[in-house]
Amino acid sequence: MTRHMRTVSVLTLALLYVGAAAQQSAPLRAAPQPVWTRDVKIISPISVSSGGDLTFVGSDARIRRTDAAGKEKWAFAVGDLGRAQPIVTPQGDVVAASYDDTLYRLDAAGKLLWKVKLDGDVFASPALRGDGSVVAATANGTVYAVSAQGQVLWSYKVGAPVFSSPAVGADGTVYFGAQNNRLHALTPEGKLKWSFAAGSLIFSSPALDAQGNVYFGSSDRKIYSLDAQGKLRWSRQTNLFVNASPIVTSGGLVVVGSYDGSVYALNTTGEDEWVYKAGAPVAAPAAELSDGTVVVGDLSGTLHAIGPAGQAVWTLKTGKKIDTGVAVSDAGTLYFSTEGGLLSALPKGRPLASGPWSTFRGVPDGWGRSLTPAETQARVQARRAAATVPLAQTPLAQVPAGQTPATQPPVTVTPAPVRPPATQTPPAAQTPTTPTRPQPAPAAQPTRTPAEWAALASQGAQVIGGQVYLPLGPATSALGLRVALLTPRTATLSAPAQGGAAATRGPVPVVYVARAPLVPLAALAGWPGVSARLRTGAGGGVQLTRAGQSTLFVLDLRRAVPFVAAPEFPAVIRR
């Protein structure tokens, strides 16, 4: 029997305070405001070097490098504009392409080392291989491998334009999509290994997970997963074309936006973990931060920060189209560009996650390949300080004056609609994202009352990414739920029929702190048949009611995530 995954919408702290009927995806806190914005004529994605410098291509046909504050260090004139993301090599050199059919290599000071003429415009971002050579694809339908010294090593004729940026696997296999509706895999020597036929054009650039599985989107409105041999693992239908490029998060989720205005997070079997409604077409790739937040822009000009359970953490409206991914330095500065060539930086926050493909091209330097274990460990070390430093956050407004528990209606949490399961091959073809085997969780010990379990859960409450998490075992026991299965990302809960409530079973997201699983309070509030109410005053917290049994989790939410009133007259007025 096929089980449908149920995507749980998140009960945010803001909803707990306001106490009004919930609006799905209401932000947890106010968005950070840019610390600076500069007109640098940027039109390509941004590459960030290990030292924090930014490299990109402008509409004025120049490859530019700035410091972390956006101040220009050098500019190199090329024959045309370009939209491909440059590569910053481990040596600090820059490999960039433009619409003048040329691939350039510059040194760290912006001096030309070599240039190679190809057979057409280079729209797709090149990839850096482990030996220092580069793979580039053209709109004329040819894929090239060029050595670190600028010699063409091989070329492969696709027979159709290539706008999908090549991705290089751990074994050297080169993956890319093309306008012949096919996803291609080449050997390291440039020979065709296999190709897979999608239903329409492929603009989306492939992403790779730790097991070598491939993920991409197509204009046929589908998100695809293939194994390393080119066999279909699953596909997920969306409501419009998927030209954005996926990422693979540190938790093994495939995250990608669609022109239907949604951002999809799928697990390794192609089922929805969550679906976020951006409200406008999404063409840009997402990026995952070290706290599990996913950041992505949409074509209306809104930048969305999405929490680990699919909730809106914050949204920043710019009013100008965003069609390239954000860039994040190892120090935690997030950069984004908007239509018209503006480059902005947000206050320092979390760095990128160290997942298998956490951002477009995998790493901030634009390499476009799977990392070796040593490279991955070096990235983890470089980001450690920014991943752990305490951050100042701007929360939403305070509780309206005069509001009391008696006047606060129950919080309504609306689950996302259940969809048909993804089209899948037999389970034998599916590869889990982690070698950890799911373990049956022990049943709750019936030696405590629900109130005692709730008290134990309240004592272990933590705030992560702006939302409240509770210890999984005590919290579920307090509600009479059983943990049937526990994996690195989800827990499958079950509950017998009780008090007029039907038997239920389904997943909730979990995170691990010191190897102990924690569950979002919002996920429990969104469980079928559970209602939530905020209790204020001494000994207050969140009361969850299921099957006629009310359980109070004593939580000082104001102290856990202090809410600050918005200023009456903001310092910056956006027009």
Coordinates of C-alpha atoms in Angstrom, one line a residue, residues 211-553:
Q211 CA 25.6 8.8 -3.7
G212 CA 26.0 10.2 -7.2
N213 CA 22.3 10.5 -8.0
V214 CA 21.4 13.3 -10.3
Y215 CA 18.6 15.9 -9.9
F216 CA 17.2 18.4 -12.5
G217 CA 14.1 20.1 -13.7
S218 CA 12.5 20.4 -17.2
S219 CA 10.1 22.6 -19.1
D220 CA 7.8 19.5 -19.0
R221 CA 6.9 20.7 -15.5
K222 CA 8.7 17.9 -13.8
I223 CA 11.5 17.5 -11.3
Y224 CA 13.6 14.4 -12.0
S225 CA 15.9 12.1 -10.1
L226 CA 18.2 9.7 -12.0
D227 CA 20.8 7.2 -10.6
A228 CA 24.4 7.3 -11.8
Q229 CA 23.6 4.9 -14.6
G230 CA 20.9 7.1 -16.0
K231 CA 17.9 5.1 -14.7
L232 CA 14.8 7.1 -13.5
R233 CA 14.5 6.9 -9.8
W234 CA 11.4 9.2 -9.6
S235 CA 9.8 12.3 -11.0
R236 CA 7.6 14.9 -9.4
Q237 CA 5.0 16.8 -11.4
T238 CA 4.7 20.6 -10.7
N239 CA 2.2 23.0 -12.2
L240 CA 4.5 24.8 -14.6
F241 CA 8.0 24.5 -16.0
V242 CA 11.0 23.9 -13.8
N243 CA 13.9 26.0 -15.2
A244 CA 15.5 26.6 -11.9
S245 CA 18.4 24.5 -10.8
P246 CA 18.0 22.2 -7.7
I247 CA 20.2 22.0 -4.6
V248 CA 20.7 19.0 -2.3
T249 CA 20.6 20.0 1.3
S250 CA 22.7 18.7 4.2
G251 CA 19.6 16.8 5.3
G252 CA 19.3 15.1 1.9
L253 CA 16.4 17.1 0.6
V254 CA 16.1 18.2 -3.1
V255 CA 15.0 21.8 -3.1
V256 CA 14.0 23.6 -6.3
G257 CA 11.5 26.3 -7.4
S258 CA 9.0 26.2 -10.3
Y259 CA 7.4 28.9 -12.4
D260 CA 4.1 27.8 -10.7
G261 CA 5.2 30.0 -7.7
S262 CA 6.2 27.2 -5.4
V263 CA 9.4 25.9 -3.9
Y264 CA 9.5 22.1 -3.5
A265 CA 11.5 20.1 -1.0
L266 CA 11.5 16.4 -1.8
N267 CA 13.0 13.5 0.1
T268 CA 15.1 10.7 -1.4
T269 CA 12.0 8.8 -2.6
G270 CA 10.5 11.8 -4.3
E271 CA 7.9 12.6 -1.8
D272 CA 7.2 16.1 -0.6
E273 CA 8.7 17.1 2.7
W274 CA 7.2 20.6 2.3
V275 CA 6.0 22.9 -0.4
Y276 CA 6.5 26.6 0.1
K277 CA 4.2 29.1 -1.7
A278 CA 6.4 32.0 -2.9
G279 CA 3.5 33.6 -4.8
A280 CA 5.6 34.4 -7.9
P281 CA 7.6 32.3 -10.5
V282 CA 10.9 31.0 -9.2
A283 CA 13.7 30.8 -11.7
A284 CA 16.7 31.2 -9.4
P285 CA 18.4 28.4 -7.5
A286 CA 18.1 28.2 -3.7
A287 CA 21.0 28.1 -1.2
E288 CA 21.0 26.3 2.2
L289 CA 22.5 28.0 5.2
S290 CA 24.2 26.1 8.1
D291 CA 21.1 26.4 10.3
G292 CA 18.9 24.7 7.7
T293 CA 17.3 27.8 6.4
V294 CA 16.9 27.9 2.6
V295 CA 17.1 31.3 0.8
V296 CA 15.7 31.9 -2.7
G297 CA 14.5 34.8 -4.8
D298 CA 11.5 35.0 -7.1
L299 CA 10.8 37.0 -10.3
S300 CA 8.6 39.5 -8.4
G301 CA 11.7 40.6 -6.5
T302 CA 11.1 39.0 -3.2
L303 CA 13.8 37.1 -1.3
H304 CA 12.4 34.3 0.8
A305 CA 14.1 32.6 3.8
I306 CA 12.4 29.3 4.4
G307 CA 12.9 27.3 7.6
P308 CA 13.7 23.6 7.9
A309 CA 10.0 22.6 8.0
G310 CA 9.0 24.8 5.1
Q311 CA 7.9 27.8 7.1
A312 CA 8.6 31.5 6.1
V313 CA 11.3 32.8 8.4
W314 CA 11.4 36.2 6.7
T315 CA 10.7 37.8 3.3
L316 CA 12.5 40.8 1.8
K317 CA 10.7 42.6 -1.0
T318 CA 13.0 44.5 -3.4
G319 CA 10.6 45.3 -6.2
K320 CA 13.1 44.2 -8.8
K321 CA 13.4 40.8 -10.5
I322 CA 15.7 38.2 -8.9
D323 CA 16.7 35.4 -11.3
T324 CA 20.1 34.4 -10.0
G325 CA 20.9 32.6 -6.7
V326 CA 22.2 34.3 -3.6
A327 CA 25.9 34.0 -2.7
V328 CA 27.1 33.4 0.8
S329 CA 30.6 33.9 2.2
D330 CA 32.3 31.7 4.7
A331 CA 31.9 34.6 7.1
G332 CA 28.2 34.5 6.7
T333 CA 27.5 37.5 4.5
L334 CA 24.7 36.9 2.1
Y335 CA 24.8 38.7 -1.3
F336 CA 22.1 39.0 -3.9
S337 CA 21.6 40.9 -7.1
T338 CA 18.5 42.3 -8.7
E339 CA 17.4 43.4 -12.2
G340 CA 19.2 46.6 -13.2
G341 CA 22.7 45.6 -12.0
L342 CA 22.3 46.2 -8.2
L343 CA 24.3 44.2 -5.8
S344 CA 23.3 44.1 -2.1
A345 CA 24.7 42.6 1.1
L346 CA 22.7 41.5 4.2
P347 CA 24.1 41.7 7.7
K348 CA 26.4 38.8 8.7
G349 CA 24.4 35.6 9.4
R350 CA 24.9 32.0 8.9
P351 CA 27.3 30.6 6.2
L352 CA 26.4 28.0 3.7
A353 CA 25.6 24.5 4.9
S354 CA 28.1 21.8 4.1
G355 CA 25.8 19.6 2.1
P356 CA 26.5 17.7 -1.0
W357 CA 25.2 20.6 -3.3
S358 CA 24.1 23.4 -1.0
T359 CA 24.1 26.1 -3.6
F360 CA 24.1 26.7 -7.4
R361 CA 27.5 25.2 -8.6
G362 CA 27.8 23.4 -5.3
V363 CA 30.3 25.8 -3.6
P364 CA 30.5 29.7 -3.4
D365 CA 33.6 29.6 -5.7
G366 CA 31.5 28.2 -8.6
W367 CA 33.3 24.9 -9.1
G368 CA 30.3 22.9 -10.2
R369 CA 31.6 19.5 -9.0
S370 CA 31.3 17.1 -6.1
L371 CA 34.0 17.7 -3.5
T372 CA 36.5 15.2 -2.1
P373 CA 36.2 14.4 1.6
A374 CA 39.2 16.6 2.3
E375 CA 37.7 19.5 0.5
T376 CA 34.4 19.0 2.4
Q377 CA 36.2 19.0 5.7
A378 CA 38.1 22.2 4.8
R379 CA 34.8 23.9 4.0
V380 CA 33.3 22.8 7.3
Q381 CA 36.3 24.2 9.2
A382 CA 36.2 27.5 7.3
R383 CA 32.6 28.0 8.2
R384 CA 32.7 26.8 11.7
A385 CA 33.0 30.3 13.4
A386 CA 30.2 31.9 11.4
A387 CA 28.0 28.8 11.9
T388 CA 28.2 29.0 15.7
V389 CA 28.4 32.7 16.6
P390 CA 25.3 34.1 18.3
L391 CA 23.2 36.3 16.0
A392 CA 21.0 39.3 16.6
Q393 CA 17.6 38.8 15.0
T394 CA 14.8 41.3 14.4
P395 CA 11.5 39.6 15.5
L396 CA 8.0 40.6 14.6
A397 CA 5.8 43.0 16.6
Q398 CA 4.7 42.5 20.2
V399 CA 1.3 41.1 21.3
P400 CA -1.5 43.7 20.8
A401 CA -2.2 45.4 24.1
G402 CA -5.2 44.1 26.1
Q403 CA -5.2 40.7 24.5
T404 CA -5.9 37.9 27.1
P405 CA -6.2 34.2 26.9
A406 CA -10.0 34.4 27.0
T407 CA -10.0 36.6 23.9
Q408 CA -7.5 34.5 21.9
P409 CA -9.2 32.0 19.6
P410 CA -7.5 28.6 19.0
V411 CA -4.7 28.8 16.5
T412 CA -5.6 27.2 13.2
V413 CA -2.9 25.3 11.4
T414 CA -3.8 24.3 7.8
P415 CA -1.8 21.3 6.4
A416 CA -0.6 21.6 2.8
P417 CA -2.7 19.5 0.4
V418 CA -1.7 15.9 0.0
R419 CA -0.6 15.1 -3.5
P420 CA -0.3 11.8 -5.3
P421 CA 3.0 10.1 -4.8
A422 CA 5.9 10.8 -7.2
T423 CA 6.3 8.5 -10.1
Q424 CA 8.9 6.0 -9.0
T425 CA 10.8 3.0 -10.1
P426 CA 10.8 0.0 -7.8
P427 CA 12.3 0.7 -4.4
A428 CA 15.4 -1.3 -5.2
A429 CA 16.5 1.6 -7.5
Q430 CA 16.2 4.2 -4.7
T431 CA 19.3 5.1 -2.8
P432 CA 19.0 6.7 0.7
T433 CA 21.0 9.9 1.3
T434 CA 22.6 8.6 4.4
P435 CA 23.9 5.1 5.4
T436 CA 22.1 5.4 8.7
R437 CA 19.4 2.8 8.8
P438 CA 16.0 3.8 10.1
Q439 CA 15.5 2.5 13.6
P440 CA 12.2 1.6 15.2
A441 CA 11.8 4.0 18.2
P442 CA 11.0 2.5 21.6
A443 CA 7.4 2.9 22.7
A444 CA 6.7 5.5 25.4
Q445 CA 7.0 4.1 28.9
P446 CA 3.6 4.4 30.6
T447 CA 5.1 5.3 34.0
R448 CA 4.4 9.1 33.6
T449 CA 1.2 11.1 33.2
P450 CA 0.7 13.3 30.1
A451 CA 1.4 16.3 32.3
E452 CA 4.7 14.8 33.6
W453 CA 5.7 14.1 30.0
A454 CA 4.8 17.7 29.0
A455 CA 6.9 19.1 31.9
L456 CA 9.9 17.0 30.8
A457 CA 9.5 18.1 27.2
S458 CA 9.2 21.8 28.3
Q459 CA 12.5 21.5 30.3
G460 CA 14.3 20.4 27.1
A461 CA 12.8 23.0 24.8
Q462 CA 15.2 24.8 22.4
V463 CA 14.8 27.6 19.9
I464 CA 16.4 26.7 16.5
G465 CA 16.2 28.9 13.5
G466 CA 13.5 31.0 15.2
Q467 CA 11.1 28.3 16.1
V468 CA 10.6 26.1 19.2
Y469 CA 11.7 22.5 19.3
L470 CA 10.8 19.9 21.9
P471 CA 12.4 16.5 22.8
L472 CA 10.7 14.0 20.5
G473 CA 10.0 11.2 23.0
P474 CA 8.5 13.3 25.9
A475 CA 6.6 15.6 23.6
T476 CA 4.9 12.8 21.6
S477 CA 4.2 10.8 24.8
A478 CA 2.5 13.8 26.3
L479 CA 0.0 13.8 23.4
G480 CA -0.5 10.0 23.3
L481 CA 1.4 9.6 20.1
R482 CA 3.8 6.8 19.3
V483 CA 7.1 7.1 17.4
A484 CA 6.9 4.2 14.9
L485 CA 10.0 5.0 12.9
L486 CA 12.9 7.4 13.3
T487 CA 15.2 8.5 10.4
P488 CA 17.9 11.2 10.2
R489 CA 15.3 13.7 9.0
T490 CA 11.8 12.6 10.0
A491 CA 9.9 10.7 12.6
T492 CA 6.8 8.6 11.6
L493 CA 4.2 9.1 14.3
S494 CA 1.1 7.0 14.9
A495 CA -1.9 7.3 17.1
P496 CA -4.7 4.8 17.8
A497 CA -8.4 5.8 17.5
Q498 CA -9.2 7.5 20.8
G499 CA -12.0 9.7 22.1
G500 CA -13.8 10.0 18.8
A501 CA -10.5 10.7 16.9
A502 CA -9.6 8.4 14.1
A503 CA -6.3 6.5 14.0
T504 CA -3.6 8.5 12.3
R505 CA -0.1 7.9 11.0
G506 CA 2.4 10.2 9.3
P507 CA 5.8 11.9 9.3
V508 CA 7.0 15.0 11.1
P509 CA 10.4 16.7 10.6
V510 CA 13.1 16.3 13.3
V511 CA 16.5 17.7 13.9
Y512 CA 19.2 16.3 16.2
V513 CA 21.1 18.1 18.9
A514 CA 23.7 16.1 20.8
R515 CA 22.3 13.0 19.0
A516 CA 18.9 13.6 20.6
P517 CA 15.9 14.1 18.2
L518 CA 13.9 17.2 18.6
V519 CA 10.5 17.9 16.9
P520 CA 9.1 21.4 16.0
L521 CA 6.3 22.4 18.3
A522 CA 4.6 23.6 15.1
A523 CA 4.6 20.1 13.7
L524 CA 2.8 18.7 16.8
A525 CA 0.3 21.6 16.6
G526 CA -0.4 20.7 13.0
W527 CA -1.0 17.0 13.7
P528 CA -4.4 15.8 12.6
G529 CA -7.0 16.4 15.4
V530 CA -4.7 18.6 17.5
S531 CA -5.7 22.2 18.3
A532 CA -3.4 24.8 19.8
R533 CA -4.0 27.7 22.2
L534 CA -1.6 30.2 23.7
R535 CA -1.8 30.5 27.5
T536 CA -0.2 33.7 28.9
G537 CA 0.7 34.7 32.4
A538 CA 2.7 32.9 35.1
G539 CA 3.0 29.2 34.3
G540 CA 1.6 29.8 30.8
G541 CA 2.8 28.3 27.5
V542 CA 1.1 26.4 24.6
Q543 CA -1.8 24.1 25.2
L544 CA -2.3 21.3 22.8
T545 CA -5.6 19.4 22.8
R546 CA -6.1 16.0 21.2
A547 CA -8.9 13.5 21.6
G548 CA -10.4 15.7 24.3
Q549 CA -7.2 15.7 26.4
S550 CA -5.5 19.0 26.9
T551 CA -1.8 19.1 27.7
L552 CA 0.1 22.3 28.6
F553 CA 3.7 22.8 27.6

